[in-house]
XYZ file of C-alpha atoms in Angstrom:
591
model
C 0.000 0.000 0.000
C 2.831 2.382 0.801
C 4.348 1.794 -2.633
C 1.052 2.692 -4.358
C 0.690 5.875 -2.318
C 4.256 6.865 -3.077
C 3.765 6.215 -6.797
C 0.543 8.313 -6.858
C 2.238 11.216 -5.084
C 5.165 11.128 -7.521
C 2.746 11.093 -10.471
C 0.894 14.103 -9.042
C 4.206 15.891 -8.528
C 5.113 15.386 -12.193
C 1.686 16.667 -13.298
C 2.018 19.805 -11.147
C 5.534 20.460 -12.470
C 4.243 20.315 -16.025
C 1.303 22.610 -15.189
C 3.704 25.197 -13.743
C 6.231 24.720 -16.505
C 7.878 27.906 -17.750
C 7.959 26.953 -21.412
C 7.829 29.628 -24.077
C 4.378 28.447 -25.181
C 2.867 28.717 -21.692
C 4.298 32.224 -21.201
C 2.925 33.270 -24.590
C -0.510 31.897 -23.693
C -0.607 33.994 -20.528
C 0.113 37.104 -22.576
C -2.527 36.216 -25.163
C -5.200 35.860 -22.476
C -4.377 39.330 -21.157
C -4.344 40.635 -24.752
C -7.764 39.074 -25.392
C -9.185 40.893 -22.352
C -7.695 44.217 -23.542
C -8.953 43.662 -27.098
C -12.455 42.932 -25.801
C -12.452 46.094 -23.675
C -11.117 48.183 -26.569
C -13.737 46.848 -28.975
C -16.569 47.658 -26.542
C -15.230 51.102 -25.615
C -17.951 53.685 -26.152
C -20.586 50.959 -26.379
C -20.509 49.637 -22.799
C -20.618 52.012 -19.868
C -17.149 52.662 -18.374
C -18.290 51.798 -14.822
C -18.838 48.235 -16.077
C -16.022 47.931 -18.603
C -13.089 49.325 -16.590
C -13.626 47.282 -13.383
C -13.908 44.104 -15.454
C -10.682 44.827 -17.354
C -8.845 45.624 -14.102
C -10.164 42.382 -12.580
C -8.953 40.317 -15.563
C -5.503 41.889 -15.500
C -5.234 41.252 -11.731
C -6.213 37.607 -12.231
C -3.539 37.193 -14.915
C -0.994 38.964 -12.710
C -1.834 36.609 -9.847
C -1.211 33.659 -12.186
C 2.207 35.042 -13.147
C 3.060 35.665 -9.483
C 1.956 32.145 -8.556
C 4.154 30.643 -11.299
C 7.161 32.674 -10.151
C 6.593 31.670 -6.522
C 6.560 28.043 -7.588
C 9.721 28.383 -9.657
C 11.592 30.121 -6.832
C 10.639 27.320 -4.437
C 11.898 24.397 -6.591
C 12.852 21.695 -6.057
C 9.684 20.998 -4.108
C 8.999 18.058 -1.885
C 6.297 15.746 -3.190
C 4.316 16.326 0.014
C 3.821 20.023 -0.914
C 2.472 19.277 -4.386
C -1.237 19.003 -3.362
C -1.073 22.599 -2.081
C 0.404 23.883 -5.340
C -2.205 21.898 -7.263
C -5.085 23.531 -5.331
C -3.608 27.005 -5.887
C -3.325 26.322 -9.622
C -6.896 25.041 -9.810
C -8.152 28.081 -7.853
C -6.340 30.477 -10.181
C -7.847 28.735 -13.235
C -11.281 28.952 -11.626
C -10.792 32.670 -10.957
C -9.881 33.225 -14.593
C -12.947 31.325 -15.754
C -15.185 33.242 -13.367
C -13.784 36.511 -14.716
C -14.717 35.621 -18.286
C -18.104 34.262 -17.216
C -18.941 37.469 -15.315
C -17.594 39.498 -18.248
C -20.253 38.076 -20.540
C -22.926 39.158 -18.023
C -21.458 42.575 -17.167
C -20.568 43.686 -20.698
C -23.786 42.636 -22.503
C -26.435 45.251 -23.355
C -29.808 43.801 -24.136
C -30.809 44.352 -27.676
C -27.215 44.892 -28.780
C -25.796 41.604 -30.115
C -22.469 43.348 -30.708
C -21.832 43.471 -26.931
C -22.436 39.730 -26.701
C -20.185 38.753 -29.583
C -16.796 39.822 -28.179
C -17.186 38.270 -24.679
C -18.335 34.966 -26.229
C -15.460 34.886 -28.759
C -12.973 35.759 -26.028
C -14.387 33.062 -23.773
C -14.157 30.423 -26.513
C -10.569 31.376 -27.362
C -9.418 31.414 -23.750
C -11.165 28.075 -23.052
C -9.256 26.459 -25.921
C -6.009 27.869 -24.559
C -6.768 26.597 -21.047
C -7.456 23.137 -22.453
C -3.933 23.098 -23.915
C -2.369 24.585 -20.773
C -4.015 22.155 -18.346
C -3.485 18.927 -20.274
C -1.242 17.571 -17.484
C -3.492 18.888 -14.671
C -7.003 18.399 -16.038
C -8.685 19.507 -12.795
C -7.554 23.053 -13.669
C -9.522 22.840 -16.923
C -12.589 21.552 -15.060
C -12.329 24.496 -12.689
C -12.073 27.042 -15.538
C -14.988 25.549 -17.516
C -17.226 25.258 -14.488
C -16.600 28.843 -13.351
C -16.867 30.329 -16.860
C -19.582 28.304 -18.559
C -22.083 27.899 -15.715
C -22.777 31.626 -15.204
C -22.537 32.294 -18.955
C -24.940 29.524 -19.968
C -27.374 30.376 -17.154
C -27.420 34.032 -18.217
C -27.889 33.203 -21.903
C -30.763 30.818 -21.152
C -32.370 33.468 -18.969
C -32.419 35.969 -21.843
C -35.483 35.856 -24.122
C -35.143 34.657 -27.704
C -33.845 31.582 -29.404
C -30.540 33.176 -30.498
C -29.065 33.388 -27.021
C -30.282 29.859 -26.247
C -28.475 28.666 -29.368
C -25.283 30.373 -28.172
C -25.716 28.726 -24.755
C -26.029 25.336 -26.436
C -22.854 26.023 -28.418
C -20.945 26.865 -25.235
C -22.125 23.633 -23.603
C -21.034 21.619 -26.657
C -17.691 23.426 -26.600
C -17.206 22.525 -22.947
C -18.052 18.876 -23.601
C -15.682 18.703 -26.562
C -12.851 20.264 -24.547
C -13.435 17.882 -21.620
C -13.484 14.752 -23.794
C -10.444 15.706 -25.898
C -8.462 16.810 -22.822
C -9.255 13.528 -21.084
C -7.935 11.543 -24.060
C -4.755 13.601 -24.254
C -4.401 13.549 -20.481
C -4.699 9.765 -20.459
C -1.882 9.422 -23.000
C 0.235 11.922 -21.089
C -0.457 10.114 -17.799
C 0.666 6.816 -19.323
C 3.830 8.508 -20.576
C 4.497 9.964 -17.126
C 3.963 6.558 -15.504
C 6.394 4.971 -17.944
C 8.938 7.690 -17.245
C 8.555 7.182 -13.506
C 8.876 3.422 -13.928
C 12.030 3.911 -16.011
C 13.426 6.274 -13.381
C 12.699 3.717 -10.662
C 14.420 0.991 -12.681
C 17.448 3.218 -13.220
C 17.547 4.020 -9.518
C 17.333 0.326 -8.661
C 20.084 -0.398 -11.188
C 22.290 2.315 -9.674
C 21.632 0.889 -6.230
C 22.457 -2.639 -7.376
C 25.595 -1.443 -9.182
C 26.710 0.484 -6.104
C 26.010 -2.555 -3.935
C 27.894 -4.826 -6.336
C 30.847 -2.421 -6.446
C 30.866 -2.280 -2.655
C 30.767 -6.083 -2.442
C 33.535 -6.357 -5.041
C 35.638 -3.857 -3.115
C 35.120 -5.827 0.106
C 35.979 -9.070 -1.673
C 39.104 -7.555 -3.173
C 40.082 -6.137 0.200
C 39.537 -9.516 1.864
C 41.600 -11.248 -0.835
C 44.381 -8.704 -0.453
C 44.318 -9.076 3.312
C 44.409 -12.875 3.033
C 47.323 -12.636 0.594
C 49.134 -10.280 2.953
C 48.504 -12.648 5.863
C 49.833 -15.667 4.006
C 52.820 -13.708 2.743
C 53.841 -12.822 6.271
C 52.880 -16.152 7.837
C 54.549 -18.273 5.169
C 57.863 -16.453 5.597
C 57.885 -16.694 9.385
C 56.766 -20.319 9.416
C 58.962 -21.509 6.593
C 62.218 -20.089 7.932
C 62.671 -22.688 10.704
C 61.213 -25.388 8.467
C 63.690 -24.440 5.776
C 66.602 -24.678 8.203
C 65.273 -27.970 9.581
C 65.198 -29.470 6.106
C 68.791 -28.479 5.448
C 69.937 -29.890 8.791
C 68.075 -33.155 8.232
C 69.875 -33.590 4.909
C 73.194 -33.291 6.748
C 72.182 -35.729 9.477
C 71.430 -38.449 6.941
C 75.103 -38.652 6.017
C 76.763 -41.718 7.568
C 74.563 -42.193 10.672
C 76.375 -43.817 13.598
C 73.772 -46.402 14.521
C 70.403 -47.834 13.553
C 68.445 -45.899 16.196
C 69.944 -42.617 15.090
C 69.136 -43.505 11.479
C 65.510 -44.151 12.431
C 65.288 -40.807 14.259
C 66.765 -39.038 11.279
C 64.293 -40.784 8.956
C 61.423 -39.675 11.187
C 62.691 -36.098 11.198
C 63.047 -36.168 7.427
C 59.553 -37.611 7.071
C 58.094 -34.871 9.266
C 59.912 -32.215 7.277
C 58.573 -33.701 4.053
C 55.027 -33.822 5.429
C 55.171 -30.234 6.665
C 56.617 -29.094 3.369
C 53.914 -30.895 1.438
C 51.174 -29.423 3.619
C 52.573 -25.907 3.267
C 52.825 -26.301 -0.486
C 49.248 -27.606 -0.656
C 47.812 -24.780 1.463
C 49.739 -22.127 -0.427
C 48.616 -23.758 -3.665
C 44.998 -23.199 -2.638
C 45.774 -19.559 -1.861
C 47.473 -19.035 -5.230
C 44.579 -20.724 -7.049
C 42.055 -18.119 -5.894
C 44.050 -15.328 -7.587
C 45.197 -17.330 -10.605
C 43.041 -15.282 -12.995
C 44.890 -12.088 -11.975
C 48.341 -13.414 -12.858
C 47.614 -15.903 -15.633
C 49.340 -15.278 -18.958
C 47.164 -17.120 -21.496
C 48.383 -17.794 -24.988
C 48.260 -20.378 -27.746
C 50.248 -23.575 -27.158
C 50.008 -27.286 -28.068
C 48.242 -29.121 -25.282
C 50.276 -32.292 -25.845
C 53.457 -30.489 -24.745
C 52.063 -29.860 -21.255
C 50.597 -33.379 -21.059
C 54.012 -34.904 -21.749
C 55.712 -32.688 -19.159
C 53.261 -33.767 -16.465
C 53.452 -37.451 -17.424
C 57.243 -37.386 -16.934
C 56.646 -36.313 -13.312
C 53.814 -38.774 -12.616
C 54.974 -41.993 -14.297
C 57.641 -42.949 -11.669
C 55.065 -42.960 -8.877
C 52.595 -44.876 -11.027
C 55.220 -47.522 -11.930
C 56.048 -47.939 -8.248
C 52.419 -48.996 -7.690
C 52.331 -51.184 -10.791
C 49.969 -48.864 -12.681
C 49.917 -48.291 -16.412
C 49.660 -44.663 -17.537
C 48.431 -44.357 -21.117
C 48.178 -41.188 -23.157
C 46.259 -40.683 -26.389
C 48.268 -37.912 -28.125
C 46.469 -34.833 -29.404
C 47.366 -32.201 -31.979
C 44.979 -29.581 -30.589
C 46.133 -26.148 -29.493
C 44.432 -24.335 -26.624
C 44.347 -20.749 -25.364
C 45.416 -20.824 -21.707
C 48.348 -20.368 -19.352
C 50.558 -23.487 -19.690
C 51.626 -23.261 -16.034
C 47.987 -23.315 -14.892
C 47.090 -26.259 -17.131
C 50.191 -28.127 -15.923
C 49.079 -27.566 -12.358
C 45.505 -28.713 -13.013
C 46.595 -31.831 -14.874
C 49.307 -32.582 -12.307
C 46.822 -32.516 -9.427
C 44.306 -34.661 -11.316
C 46.951 -37.269 -12.184
C 48.402 -37.279 -8.658
C 44.909 -37.864 -7.316
C 44.376 -40.699 -9.813
C 47.654 -42.389 -8.824
C 46.884 -42.025 -5.127
C 43.428 -43.644 -5.342
C 44.181 -46.363 -7.913
C 45.632 -49.602 -6.560
C 45.683 -51.602 -9.784
C 44.754 -51.113 -13.409
C 45.513 -48.075 -15.497
C 45.202 -44.328 -15.872
C 44.232 -42.715 -19.166
C 44.971 -39.142 -20.278
C 43.267 -37.862 -23.420
C 41.630 -34.928 -25.135
C 38.173 -34.822 -26.704
C 37.104 -32.062 -29.093
C 33.899 -30.216 -28.266
C 32.003 -27.352 -29.962
C 34.133 -24.256 -29.342
C 36.633 -26.065 -27.126
C 38.044 -29.351 -25.946
C 38.011 -31.476 -22.807
C 41.209 -32.545 -21.072
C 40.309 -35.957 -19.603
C 41.891 -37.983 -16.810
C 40.285 -41.404 -16.230
C 41.336 -44.118 -13.797
C 40.281 -47.552 -12.575
C 40.560 -46.573 -8.916
C 38.247 -46.777 -5.923
C 35.636 -44.448 -7.412
C 33.172 -42.281 -5.580
C 29.738 -42.889 -4.163
C 27.017 -40.482 -5.327
C 26.854 -38.743 -1.927
C 30.634 -38.122 -2.024
C 30.712 -36.626 -5.528
C 29.179 -33.357 -4.292
C 31.996 -33.055 -1.695
C 34.965 -34.107 -3.807
C 36.140 -30.501 -4.284
C 35.802 -29.514 -0.613
C 38.961 -28.569 1.286
C 40.613 -31.511 3.115
C 38.018 -34.013 1.882
C 39.429 -37.493 1.291
C 37.870 -40.829 0.421
C 38.659 -43.769 2.723
C 41.126 -41.878 4.899
C 39.386 -41.267 8.253
C 42.727 -41.677 10.034
C 44.128 -38.700 8.022
C 47.250 -40.628 7.032
C 49.757 -38.170 5.542
C 50.987 -40.574 2.882
C 47.507 -40.396 1.315
C 47.725 -36.676 0.780
C 45.929 -33.768 2.422
C 42.696 -33.464 0.476
C 43.645 -30.155 -1.162
C 44.599 -31.265 -4.676
C 41.086 -31.356 -6.155
C 40.144 -28.298 -4.133
C 42.979 -26.436 -5.854
C 41.811 -27.727 -9.257
C 38.282 -26.508 -8.570
C 39.499 -23.058 -7.524
C 41.701 -22.734 -10.601
C 38.865 -23.736 -12.935
C 36.401 -21.407 -11.208
C 38.830 -18.469 -11.322
C 39.554 -18.936 -15.033
C 36.058 -19.943 -16.155
C 36.851 -23.566 -17.061
C 34.054 -26.104 -16.706
C 34.964 -29.283 -14.814
C 32.915 -32.508 -14.904
C 33.120 -35.614 -12.738
C 31.860 -39.128 -13.502
C 32.554 -41.844 -10.965
C 31.372 -45.295 -9.982
C 32.411 -46.982 -6.706
C 34.878 -49.791 -7.394
C 35.210 -48.980 -11.100
C 37.021 -45.638 -11.174
C 36.561 -41.953 -11.922
C 36.732 -39.589 -14.869
C 37.535 -35.880 -14.645
C 37.095 -33.581 -17.667
C 38.205 -29.929 -17.830
C 36.885 -27.884 -20.774
C 39.453 -25.510 -22.353
C 39.130 -22.954 -25.181
C 40.721 -23.922 -28.489
C 43.309 -21.853 -30.342
C 45.573 -22.227 -33.382
C 49.357 -22.182 -33.928
C 48.961 -18.939 -35.898
C 48.346 -17.086 -32.627
C 51.385 -18.495 -30.839
C 54.143 -16.103 -29.809
C 57.688 -16.975 -30.708
C 59.643 -17.585 -27.529
C 63.397 -17.935 -27.601
C 64.449 -20.597 -25.166
C 67.357 -19.591 -22.891
C 70.683 -21.282 -23.452
C 71.840 -23.056 -20.318
C 75.485 -23.682 -19.597
C 77.232 -25.673 -16.942
C 80.161 -23.935 -15.254
C 82.877 -25.844 -13.422
C 84.167 -22.920 -11.365
C 80.875 -21.994 -9.691
C 80.974 -19.963 -6.453
C 77.830 -19.533 -4.335
C 77.132 -16.391 -2.313
C 74.272 -16.869 0.151
C 72.701 -13.687 1.598
C 70.483 -14.481 4.625
C 69.928 -12.596 7.888
C 68.714 -15.666 9.832
C 71.780 -17.270 11.517
C 70.246 -20.739 11.709
C 69.309 -20.820 8.022
C 72.685 -19.357 7.091
C 74.544 -21.963 9.128
C 72.461 -24.851 7.761
C 72.969 -23.715 4.161
C 76.685 -23.248 4.753
C 77.061 -26.778 6.115
C 74.975 -28.289 3.314
C 76.783 -26.548 0.469
C 80.212 -27.315 1.912
C 79.176 -30.938 2.332
C 78.440 -30.943 -1.421
C 81.873 -29.535 -2.091
C 80.590 -26.159 -3.247
C 82.706 -23.046 -2.684
C 80.423 -20.846 -0.636
C 80.484 -17.398 0.964
C 77.967 -16.260 3.547
C 76.734 -12.799 4.518
C 73.709 -11.201 6.197
C 72.997 -8.024 4.184
C 73.415 -6.263 0.886
C 76.454 -4.231 1.934
C 78.375 -7.380 2.856
C 77.359 -9.035 -0.411
C 78.596 -6.082 -2.466
C 81.886 -6.073 -0.560
C 82.484 -9.759 -1.333
C 81.529 -9.458 -4.996
C 83.579 -6.283 -5.583
C 86.729 -8.004 -4.239
C 86.261 -11.139 -6.385
C 84.183 -9.808 -9.283
C 86.126 -11.907 -11.815
C 84.755 -15.183 -10.436
C 81.644 -16.961 -11.692
C 79.042 -16.322 -8.960
C 75.620 -17.779 -8.258
C 74.011 -15.436 -5.699
C 71.221 -16.865 -3.529
C 69.257 -13.967 -1.990
C 66.737 -14.301 0.809
C 63.932 -11.869 0.062
C 63.217 -10.474 3.530
C 66.430 -9.182 5.074
C 67.159 -7.002 8.080
C 66.360 -3.258 8.154
C 63.485 -3.703 5.658
C 65.940 -4.586 2.898
C 64.665 -6.962 0.225
C 66.441 -9.418 -1.992
C 65.200 -7.578 -5.099
C 66.803 -4.373 -3.847
C 70.112 -6.199 -3.275
C 69.839 -7.701 -6.769
C 69.453 -4.212 -8.245
C 72.535 -3.024 -6.354
C 74.569 -6.021 -7.577
C 73.539 -5.409 -11.193
C 74.361 -1.724 -10.860
C 77.830 -2.547 -9.472
C 79.063 -5.399 -11.674
C 76.453 -5.792 -14.400
C 74.699 -9.022 -15.415
C 77.637 -11.301 -14.622
C 76.390 -13.011 -11.448
C 73.520 -15.444 -11.733
C 70.922 -14.471 -9.128
C 68.198 -16.581 -7.541
C 65.670 -15.408 -4.976
C 64.858 -17.660 -2.007
C 61.500 -16.775 -0.417
C 58.568 -18.260 1.395
C 56.230 -15.369 0.642
C 52.966 -15.600 -1.243
C 53.274 -12.268 -3.006
C 52.609 -11.847 -6.705
C 54.463 -8.516 -6.674
C 57.651 -10.325 -5.640
C 57.240 -12.896 -8.428
C 56.536 -10.144 -10.936
C 59.565 -8.129 -9.808
C 61.796 -11.193 -10.055
C 60.493 -12.010 -13.551
C 61.145 -8.459 -14.732
C 64.756 -8.755 -13.558
C 65.285 -12.227 -15.019
C 65.713 -13.743 -11.549
C 64.536 -17.259 -10.756
C 62.544 -17.853 -7.570
C 63.036 -20.763 -5.172
C 60.291 -21.452 -2.637
C 60.861 -22.201 1.020
C 61.082 -24.687 2.551
C 63.660 -25.549 -0.099
C 64.313 -29.203 -0.715
C 68.066 -29.892 -0.891
C 67.682 -32.068 -3.972
C 66.090 -29.170 -5.850
C 68.785 -26.745 -4.798
C 71.420 -29.208 -5.927
C 69.678 -29.674 -9.266
C 69.581 -25.903 -9.724
C 73.282 -25.488 -9.041
C 74.149 -28.380 -11.340
C 71.978 -27.549 -14.334
C 71.724 -23.740 -14.079
C 68.098 -23.806 -15.160
C 67.895 -20.109 -14.371
C 64.893 -19.330 -16.475
C 62.582 -21.619 -14.518
C 60.997 -21.098 -11.148
C 61.983 -23.804 -8.674
C 59.122 -24.674 -6.376
């Protein structure tokens, strides 16, 4: 009910605004009405007694002046509240009634019996002014009713009172004129009312749209703020948590060398297992965090899908062979438009999940063309999923047949990461599974062609025999563990805690072949990227630089990529560090 009342009041407000409108036509009409009164008085001068003619003319001019004053008062008071519109409407209707009464009384006051000439001008003036009022009050038809009632009723009554059929005929004509004006004004007013209602409805829709857009923008801003805050939290937490874990991993690698007894060997194995489990869990959790912002940092392009499939199969096949599984791939020649690193991550998680939950049989990787795209398919003959579990398969930490939460069965974050990546990048993912018979996962990707591929020049990797490692780290424990590990490998190593010390070492032995390992967060708010810039400024591009960090910060990755610096993630596995130093794969990020 409130909505209907509000809509009616807004419609009335629009009608009143139109009735008071200061258009050129309405101002001209006001002047013509005053001119008609003056012309009537001038034509009857010398015919009608001045004591009747002059007061009537003064009255008409005062009525017109009051209308002008009322219009100006309204215009000075805009914008008006809708609640005040009924008052302005009544004033407008009263002014129209006063004008009509003036013309109706004029016909009575200015007529001399027996002189038809004195009747002609008032009647013509009345007809002309009535037509003008019909046009002026189209939006506010009650004003026209007021004018016609106040002008025609006294005029028609007077004409019918006079003897003779001529005046009765004129009275009938005035009545017909009033009826015609009422009917035509109602038709026009109905059309105008519908137009006003449509305009109000459109305005309401636009207001609702603006409100929804503002609400959506506010929600998007809150979501972006929450994502940024979560990223900031994980960046700080991952660095602080990974530092001791990183050092522990390096120490455990040293302890495994020539253990003194069986018990010590078992303890070392347990420590190493715990380090591996913690590292895996950190990597899985951080993988989920990265997946939610994958669409912001993805670099899609055209590439052959088979190339990524083969890269992932190289990583997965050893684990599958250890379980006696056959991994089969149906090669494809299709090209897709995506980020190869993202697709490698999706396929890697799907295949790791298939290997984990398949005890015997085989795993199949293939591609099926679809309208406008293709499906990357991973099928296995594993344990399968019951129908009630299929709706939960992408939930965080959900695992099938692992109520004991055994770490060797994973952490339940692989498929969750896949789901987040697909949702962020708009890829559709389908699941078909039958308990005891296996599962099938299909990810739909957009197709592309080799014509859109960018030419990428692969970096040339060399292997140097005289490699020297400079490790810059402000944490004494991590520095000591890295020093012991590298020396145990027979690597010539220098250690320092800040950029100044690193520059001093490099400037004294700038002719040597250096591989500089920089921790990103150093003391006194110094960063590894800043130290890298100082090294490049001092001795050019000679030293190979790698950044060691546990942060989840896309800005750091972007800054490293712009400088041509590879990034190694903490906690760093010794085998990966050793592979880096041996192969010098400097163009790849070591995770």
